[in-house]
Amino acid sequence: TDTPSGSPDDYPVVDSVERAGDRADFSFDRPITTRFLLVWLTSLPSEGLASYRGRVSDIQVLG
């Protein structure tokens, strides 16, 4: 397929991290074959009244 699934619930969770801070690294015991990668930010820091901001500046997939 050329289009990712419409729902995040359709993707298996292969790893997660709480309170990642400035950096989060993941590695896996076995190879994972996929066409799409979903990065889901579930909690963002507050920037004031009802304003939140998160950023992903670099993703590397190696293997």
Short mmCIF file of C-alpha atoms in Angstrom, two decimals:
data_model
loop_
_atom_site.label_atom_id
_atom_site.label_comp_id
_atom_site.label_asym_id
_atom_site.label_seq_id
_atom_site.Cartn_x
_atom_site.Cartn_y
_atom_site.Cartn_z
CA THR A 1 0.00 0.00 0.00
CA ASP A 2 1.12 3.55 -0.70
CA THR A 3 -0.92 5.08 2.10
CA PRO A 4 -0.53 4.39 5.82
CA SER A 5 -3.49 3.12 7.80
CA GLY A 6 -5.97 5.77 8.90
CA SER A 7 -5.93 4.90 12.61
CA PRO A 8 -2.99 4.83 15.06
CA ASP A 9 -4.72 1.86 16.71
CA ASP A 10 -3.95 -0.20 13.58
CA TYR A 11 -0.21 -0.06 14.31
CA PRO A 12 1.48 -2.45 16.74
CA VAL A 13 3.40 -0.78 19.57
CA VAL A 14 7.01 -2.00 19.31
CA ASP A 15 8.48 0.26 22.00
CA SER A 16 7.64 3.26 24.14
CA VAL A 17 9.34 5.72 26.45
CA GLU A 18 8.05 8.00 29.18
CA ARG A 19 9.50 11.46 29.73
CA ALA A 20 12.02 11.19 26.90
CA GLY A 21 13.49 14.64 27.42
CA ASP A 22 15.77 15.81 24.62
CA ARG A 23 16.53 12.37 23.16
CA ALA A 24 15.08 8.88 22.90
CA ASP A 25 16.92 5.90 21.39
CA PHE A 26 15.31 2.57 20.56
CA SER A 27 16.83 -0.76 19.55
CA PHE A 28 15.18 -4.10 18.94
CA ASP A 29 16.18 -7.72 19.56
CA ARG A 30 14.88 -8.83 16.18
CA PRO A 31 14.59 -7.19 12.77
CA ILE A 32 11.39 -5.28 12.07
CA THR A 33 10.13 -4.97 8.51
CA THR A 34 7.73 -2.11 7.85
CA ARG A 35 6.92 0.50 5.28
CA PHE A 36 5.60 3.18 7.64
CA LEU A 37 6.77 4.49 11.01
CA LEU A 38 4.40 6.19 13.45
CA VAL A 39 5.85 8.43 16.17
CA TRP A 40 3.11 9.43 18.58
CA LEU A 41 3.72 12.21 21.10
CA THR A 42 1.18 11.69 23.87
CA SER A 43 2.24 14.43 26.28
CA LEU A 44 3.62 17.83 25.37
CA PRO A 45 5.16 20.53 27.56
CA SER A 46 3.02 23.57 28.25
CA GLU A 47 3.96 26.88 26.68
CA GLY A 48 1.40 28.93 28.52
CA LEU A 49 -2.34 29.09 28.79
CA ALA A 50 -3.78 26.18 26.74
CA SER A 51 -0.72 26.07 24.49
CA TYR A 52 1.49 23.00 24.08
CA ARG A 53 4.39 22.26 21.78
CA GLY A 54 6.42 19.20 20.85
CA ARG A 55 9.01 18.66 18.15
CA VAL A 56 10.78 15.81 16.43
CA SER A 57 13.82 17.20 14.67
CA ASP A 58 15.57 14.04 13.45
CA ILE A 59 14.68 10.39 12.96
CA GLN A 60 17.22 7.82 11.80
CA VAL A 61 16.23 4.28 10.91
CA LEU A 62 19.30 2.05 10.65
CA GLY A 63 19.66 -1.61 9.96
#
